[in-house]
Coordinates of C-alpha atoms in Angstrom, one line a residue:
M1 CA -70.2 54.3 101.4
S2 CA -68.1 53.1 104.3
N3 CA -64.6 51.7 103.8
L4 CA -65.8 48.2 104.6
E5 CA -68.7 48.5 102.1
S6 CA -66.2 49.6 99.5
F7 CA -63.9 46.7 100.4
R8 CA -66.8 44.3 100.0
N9 CA -67.7 45.6 96.6
E10 CA -64.1 45.5 95.4
T11 CA -63.6 42.0 96.8
R12 CA -66.8 40.7 95.2
D13 CA -65.8 42.1 91.8
W14 CA -62.3 40.7 92.1
L15 CA -63.6 37.2 93.0
E16 CA -66.1 37.2 90.2
A17 CA -63.4 38.1 87.7
N18 CA -60.7 35.8 89.0
C19 CA -62.1 32.7 90.6
P20 CA -62.4 30.0 87.9
D21 CA -65.8 28.3 87.6
S22 CA -64.3 24.9 88.6
M23 CA -63.0 26.3 91.8
R24 CA -66.6 27.2 92.8
T25 CA -67.6 23.7 93.8
P26 CA -67.2 21.9 97.2
I27 CA -64.1 19.9 98.0
K28 CA -65.2 16.3 97.6
S29 CA -61.9 14.4 97.8
E30 CA -58.2 14.7 98.5
K31 CA -57.4 15.6 94.9
D32 CA -59.5 18.8 95.2
I33 CA -57.2 20.1 98.0
C34 CA -54.3 22.3 97.0
W35 CA -51.5 21.5 99.5
G36 CA -48.7 23.3 97.5
G37 CA -45.0 22.4 97.9
K38 CA -42.2 21.7 95.5
R39 CA -43.5 18.2 94.6
F40 CA -47.2 19.0 94.5
E41 CA -49.0 18.0 91.3
F42 CA -51.9 20.3 90.5
A43 CA -55.2 18.5 89.7
S44 CA -56.0 21.1 87.0
D45 CA -54.8 24.3 85.4
D46 CA -57.6 26.1 87.3
Q47 CA -56.3 24.9 90.6
K48 CA -52.9 26.4 89.8
I49 CA -54.3 29.6 88.5
W50 CA -56.5 30.1 91.5
L51 CA -53.5 29.7 93.9
E52 CA -51.4 32.1 91.9
R53 CA -54.1 34.8 91.8
M54 CA -55.0 34.5 95.5
S55 CA -51.4 34.4 96.7
S56 CA -50.5 37.4 94.5
R57 CA -53.0 39.5 96.6
G58 CA -51.8 37.9 99.8
W59 CA -55.2 36.3 100.3
T60 CA -54.0 32.8 101.1
C61 CA -53.0 34.4 104.4
P62 CA -55.3 37.4 104.5
T63 CA -54.4 38.8 108.0
W64 CA -50.6 38.2 107.8
P65 CA -48.5 41.4 107.3
E66 CA -47.9 42.3 103.7
E67 CA -44.1 42.4 104.2
Y68 CA -44.3 38.6 104.8
G69 CA -46.6 37.8 101.8
G70 CA -49.9 38.2 103.6
G71 CA -52.8 40.4 102.7
G72 CA -52.5 42.8 105.6
L73 CA -56.3 42.8 106.1
S74 CA -58.1 43.8 109.3
K75 CA -60.2 41.2 111.1
E76 CA -63.3 42.8 109.6
E77 CA -61.9 42.8 106.1
A78 CA -60.8 39.1 106.4
E79 CA -64.4 38.2 107.5
I80 CA -65.8 40.0 104.5
L81 CA -63.4 38.0 102.2
K82 CA -64.5 34.8 103.9
E83 CA -68.2 35.7 103.4
E84 CA -67.7 36.7 99.7
M85 CA -65.8 33.4 99.0
S86 CA -68.5 31.5 100.7
R87 CA -71.2 33.3 98.7
I88 CA -69.7 32.0 95.4
K89 CA -68.8 28.7 97.0
A90 CA -65.1 29.3 96.3
R91 CA -62.6 26.7 97.5
P92 CA -59.7 27.7 99.7
A93 CA -56.8 28.3 97.2
L94 CA -54.3 26.7 99.6
I95 CA -54.5 24.5 102.6
S96 CA -51.3 24.1 104.5
F97 CA -49.8 23.2 107.9
G98 CA -47.5 26.1 107.2
I99 CA -50.5 28.5 107.2
W100 CA -52.4 27.2 110.2
M101 CA -49.6 25.9 112.4
L102 CA -46.0 27.0 111.6
G103 CA -46.9 30.5 110.3
P104 CA -48.5 31.8 113.5
A105 CA -45.6 30.3 115.5
L106 CA -43.0 32.0 113.3
L107 CA -44.9 35.3 113.5
K108 CA -44.7 35.2 117.3
Y109 CA -41.3 33.5 117.9
G110 CA -39.3 33.6 114.7
T111 CA -36.4 35.9 113.9
E112 CA -36.9 38.6 111.3
E113 CA -34.7 36.6 108.9
Q114 CA -36.8 33.5 109.4
K115 CA -40.1 35.4 108.9
K116 CA -38.8 37.0 105.6
H117 CA -37.4 33.7 104.4
Y118 CA -40.2 31.2 105.2
L119 CA -43.5 33.1 105.5
P120 CA -43.7 34.5 101.9
Q121 CA -42.9 31.0 100.5
I122 CA -45.7 29.6 102.7
T123 CA -48.2 32.1 101.4
R124 CA -47.3 31.2 97.8
G125 CA -47.6 27.5 98.5
E126 CA -43.9 26.9 97.7
I127 CA -43.1 24.9 100.8
R128 CA -45.1 22.0 102.2
W129 CA -44.5 21.4 105.9
A130 CA -44.8 18.3 108.1
Q131 CA -45.2 18.3 111.8
G132 CA -42.6 16.4 113.8
Y133 CA -44.2 16.0 117.3
S134 CA -45.5 12.5 118.1
E135 CA -43.0 9.7 118.8
P136 CA -43.3 6.0 119.7
G137 CA -43.9 6.3 123.5
A138 CA -44.4 10.1 123.3
G139 CA -47.8 10.8 121.8
S140 CA -50.2 12.0 124.4
D141 CA -47.3 12.6 126.7
L142 CA -45.5 14.7 124.1
A143 CA -42.8 16.0 126.5
A144 CA -41.5 12.4 126.9
L145 CA -40.0 12.7 123.4
R146 CA -36.6 11.0 122.9
T147 CA -35.4 12.4 119.6
K148 CA -32.2 14.1 120.5
G149 CA -29.9 16.8 119.1
D150 CA -26.2 16.7 120.1
D151 CA -24.6 20.1 120.2
K152 CA -21.6 20.3 117.7
G153 CA -20.9 24.0 118.0
D154 CA -22.4 25.5 114.9
H155 CA -25.0 22.7 114.4
W156 CA -26.9 19.9 116.1
V157 CA -26.7 16.3 115.0
V158 CA -30.2 14.9 115.3
N159 CA -31.1 11.2 115.8
G160 CA -34.5 9.7 116.5
Q161 CA -37.9 8.8 115.2
K162 CA -41.3 10.6 114.8
V163 CA -44.6 8.9 114.1
W164 CA -48.0 9.8 112.7
T165 CA -46.3 12.5 110.6
S166 CA -49.0 13.6 108.2
Y167 CA -47.9 13.5 104.5
A168 CA -44.2 13.4 105.5
D169 CA -43.4 11.6 102.3
E170 CA -44.7 14.5 100.3
C171 CA -43.4 17.4 102.4
D172 CA -40.4 19.6 101.8
W173 CA -39.6 20.6 105.4
I174 CA -40.5 19.5 108.9
F175 CA -40.8 21.4 112.1
A176 CA -39.6 19.1 114.9
L177 CA -39.3 19.0 118.6
V178 CA -35.9 17.7 119.6
R179 CA -34.4 17.2 123.1
T180 CA -31.1 19.2 123.0
E181 CA -30.5 19.4 126.8
P182 CA -31.0 15.9 128.1
D183 CA -30.3 16.8 131.8
A184 CA -32.9 19.6 131.9
P185 CA -36.4 19.2 133.5
K186 CA -38.9 17.3 131.2
H187 CA -40.6 20.4 129.7
L188 CA -37.3 22.2 129.3
G189 CA -34.3 21.2 127.2
I190 CA -36.5 20.8 124.1
S191 CA -35.8 22.8 121.0
F192 CA -38.0 23.6 118.0
L193 CA -36.0 23.0 114.8
L194 CA -36.7 23.5 111.1
I195 CA -35.3 20.6 109.0
D196 CA -35.1 20.1 105.3
M197 CA -36.6 16.7 104.4
T198 CA -34.0 16.3 101.6
W199 CA -31.0 16.5 103.9
D200 CA -28.9 13.4 104.4
G201 CA -30.2 11.1 107.1
V202 CA -33.9 12.0 106.8
S203 CA -36.2 9.2 105.6
T204 CA -39.9 8.4 105.8
K205 CA -42.1 5.2 105.7
P206 CA -45.9 5.3 105.1
I207 CA -48.4 3.9 107.6
K208 CA -51.5 2.2 106.3
L209 CA -54.8 3.0 107.9
I210 CA -58.2 1.2 108.2
S211 CA -59.6 3.5 105.5
G212 CA -57.1 2.1 103.0
K213 CA -55.4 5.4 102.5
S214 CA -52.1 6.5 104.1
P215 CA -51.7 10.1 104.9
F216 CA -49.5 9.2 107.9
C217 CA -45.8 8.3 108.0
E218 CA -43.0 7.3 110.3
T219 CA -40.1 9.8 110.0
F220 CA -36.5 8.9 110.9
F221 CA -33.5 11.1 111.6
D222 CA -30.1 9.4 111.4
D223 CA -27.2 11.8 112.1
V224 CA -29.0 14.7 110.5
E225 CA -26.9 18.0 110.7
V226 CA -29.1 20.9 111.5
P227 CA -27.6 24.4 111.5
K228 CA -28.0 26.5 114.6
E229 CA -29.9 29.3 112.7
N230 CA -32.7 26.7 112.1
I231 CA -33.9 27.0 115.7
V232 CA -37.1 28.9 116.4
H233 CA -37.1 30.8 119.7
E234 CA -34.4 29.9 122.2
A235 CA -32.5 26.6 122.7
G236 CA -34.3 24.6 125.3
R237 CA -37.5 26.7 125.1
G238 CA -39.2 24.8 122.3
W239 CA -42.0 23.8 124.6
D240 CA -43.2 27.4 124.5
V241 CA -43.4 27.3 120.7
A242 CA -45.0 23.8 120.8
K243 CA -47.8 24.9 123.1
Y244 CA -48.6 28.0 121.1
L245 CA -48.6 26.0 117.8
L246 CA -50.8 23.3 119.4
S247 CA -53.5 25.9 120.3
H248 CA -53.7 26.8 116.6
E249 CA -53.7 23.2 115.5
R250 CA -56.5 22.2 117.9
A251 CA -58.6 25.2 117.0
N252 CA -58.3 24.4 113.3
I253 CA -59.0 20.6 113.8
A254 CA -62.0 21.7 115.8
G255 CA -63.1 23.7 112.8
G256 CA -64.1 20.4 111.1
G257 CA -67.0 20.4 113.6
S258 CA -68.8 23.1 111.6
G259 CA -68.8 20.6 108.7
A260 CA -70.3 22.6 105.9
Q261 CA -69.1 20.0 103.4
M262 CA -71.0 17.1 104.9
N263 CA -74.8 17.3 104.8
P264 CA -76.7 14.2 106.1
A265 CA -80.0 15.9 105.1
S266 CA -78.9 16.0 101.5
A267 CA -77.7 12.4 101.8
A268 CA -81.1 11.3 103.1
R269 CA -82.9 13.0 100.2
Q270 CA -80.5 11.6 97.6
S271 CA -81.3 8.1 99.0
G272 CA -85.0 8.7 98.4
E273 CA -85.8 8.8 102.1
V274 CA -88.5 11.5 101.8
D275 CA -92.3 11.5 102.2
E276 CA -94.9 13.0 99.9
D277 CA -94.4 16.4 101.5
G278 CA -90.7 16.4 100.8
R279 CA -89.7 15.7 104.4
I280 CA -87.2 13.1 105.5
S281 CA -89.6 10.2 106.1
D282 CA -87.9 8.5 109.1
P283 CA -88.9 10.6 112.1
I284 CA -85.9 9.4 114.2
L285 CA -83.4 10.3 111.4
R286 CA -85.2 13.6 110.9
A287 CA -84.9 14.4 114.6
D288 CA -81.2 13.4 114.7
I289 CA -80.4 15.6 111.7
A290 CA -82.2 18.5 113.3
R291 CA -80.4 18.1 116.6
L292 CA -77.0 17.9 114.8
T293 CA -77.8 21.0 112.7
I294 CA -78.6 23.0 115.8
D295 CA -75.5 21.8 117.6
A296 CA -73.4 22.6 114.6
L297 CA -74.8 26.2 114.4
A298 CA -74.1 26.7 118.2
F299 CA -70.6 25.3 117.8
E300 CA -69.9 27.5 114.8
T301 CA -71.0 30.6 116.7
T302 CA -68.8 29.7 119.7
L303 CA -65.8 29.0 117.3
Q304 CA -66.2 32.4 115.7
R305 CA -66.5 34.2 119.0
I306 CA -63.3 32.6 120.3
K307 CA -61.5 33.4 117.0
D308 CA -62.6 37.0 117.3
Q309 CA -61.3 37.1 120.9
A310 CA -58.0 35.7 119.6
D311 CA -57.8 38.2 116.8
G312 CA -58.4 40.9 119.4
G313 CA -55.3 39.8 121.3
Q314 CA -56.9 37.8 124.1
G315 CA -55.3 34.5 123.1
V316 CA -57.0 31.1 122.8
G317 CA -55.3 29.2 125.7
A318 CA -57.3 26.3 127.1
K319 CA -60.4 27.2 125.0
A320 CA -58.6 25.5 122.1
S321 CA -59.0 22.2 124.1
M322 CA -62.8 22.8 124.5
L323 CA -63.1 23.5 120.7
K324 CA -61.0 20.6 119.8
Y325 CA -62.9 18.2 122.0
Y326 CA -66.4 19.3 121.0
G327 CA -65.6 20.0 117.3
T328 CA -64.1 16.5 116.7
E329 CA -66.9 14.7 118.5
L330 CA -69.4 16.7 116.5
N331 CA -67.6 15.8 113.3
K332 CA -67.7 12.1 114.2
R333 CA -71.4 12.4 114.9
R334 CA -71.9 14.0 111.5
H335 CA -70.2 11.2 109.6
E336 CA -72.1 8.5 111.6
L337 CA -75.4 10.2 110.7
N338 CA -74.3 10.6 107.1
M339 CA -73.7 6.9 106.9
S340 CA -77.2 6.2 108.4
A341 CA -78.8 8.6 106.0
L342 CA -77.1 6.8 103.0
G343 CA -78.2 3.4 104.1
S344 CA -76.7 0.5 102.2
D345 CA -75.4 3.0 99.6
G346 CA -72.9 4.2 102.2
L347 CA -71.2 0.9 102.3
L348 CA -70.0 1.2 98.7
W349 CA -66.1 1.0 98.7
E350 CA -65.2 1.1 95.1
G351 CA -67.1 1.9 91.9
D352 CA -67.0 3.4 88.4
N353 CA -66.9 7.0 89.6
P354 CA -63.8 8.6 91.3
E355 CA -66.0 9.7 94.3
D356 CA -67.4 6.2 94.9
G357 CA -66.5 5.1 98.4
D358 CA -65.8 8.6 99.7
P359 CA -68.5 8.6 102.4
A360 CA -67.2 5.3 103.9
R361 CA -63.6 6.4 103.7
S362 CA -64.4 9.8 105.2
W363 CA -66.4 8.1 108.0
L364 CA -63.4 5.8 108.8
R365 CA -61.1 8.8 108.6
S366 CA -63.2 10.8 111.0
R367 CA -62.4 8.3 113.8
A368 CA -58.9 9.8 113.9
N369 CA -60.2 13.3 114.7
S370 CA -60.4 12.6 118.4
I371 CA -56.8 11.2 118.4
E372 CA -54.8 13.6 116.2
G373 CA -53.6 16.9 117.7
G374 CA -54.0 15.5 121.2
T375 CA -56.6 12.9 122.2
S376 CA -60.1 13.7 123.6
E377 CA -58.9 12.4 126.9
I378 CA -55.9 14.8 126.9
Q379 CA -58.3 17.7 126.1
L380 CA -60.6 16.7 129.0
N381 CA -57.6 16.6 131.3
I382 CA -56.5 20.1 130.2
L383 CA -60.0 21.4 130.8
A384 CA -60.3 19.8 134.2
K385 CA -56.9 21.2 135.3
R386 CA -56.7 24.7 133.7
V387 CA -60.4 25.7 133.4
L388 CA -62.2 23.9 136.2
E389 CA -59.1 23.9 138.4
L390 CA -59.7 20.4 139.6
P391 CA -56.9 18.6 141.5
G392 CA -54.6 16.5 139.4
G393 CA -54.2 12.8 139.9

């Protein structure tokens, strides 16, 4: 038996013994997601137990080094873990901006002290992070940010505002881009700072969305004192960290395009739209579902190929923009088709069951996919400039 076969058997046995039954069902709503953090309220004892068991093995971040709380798995072993979790329909034990955005940036640019302090807490779900990038007037043109940090010797005093800060009112810390050298060129003079949300001068205000829910906030900094050791990378070189982090953010947002948790074919059948042979009766709907399924499989294959290249040290680069653009457009198509398949049932907004209204709210939420993490227009500009080498305007 090869080492990988042995690893698969051990992993299968461990998952069977340790994954609670209630954690072997698809994530249907926000409450099913374990975000972690100091203020997080677990939806059930099983959700907490599942996080504790997975993090104790380092499997919330399976490929991170063991000395930073990760599992130390190879790319092949991590893929086996993913396959075995999928086989029993196990939910992710922890979903976190710390895992798929800040963590990779700290591994590349952080000091040894920062890695040892923050990364293990991220793997255990003890810190929930917010992203302080977009500002009023500096969303798509991120480098136009005006939040500033005045140098006071051993610390900066930060003043300014961020917007569209996901879950800021529930997060413990925020990683923020701050202009610390106002006379430097636009993409220089920006620093990447780690700020405790409980520090004096940090406040948040929720933003209501069309879906009726409010994951986004405005975040304000009023004379916030940030110690110099809370900078990642070098002063004035935060743009390097920001670009690297964005490539991970966009690749992960694009992952929604594979959309295993949204199945328009099942929705059509649940609505009774089948003929006597069990086929979806509407031929146009059937063709649309077939086309979407084929496109999703092709996208998932491409996504996995580029992830493999990244794991092999080739980097993601502008390919993240390609994935982000196509993945988010594909996810919007899926939600549109799901609503068509549900018919009038899809219009339900409230009902007796907690899940009532989820399809409509998810459909409305999907409209933001092509805005968050850089708009589709920004991704097309990046592809035109860096991949096709077309002249800029």
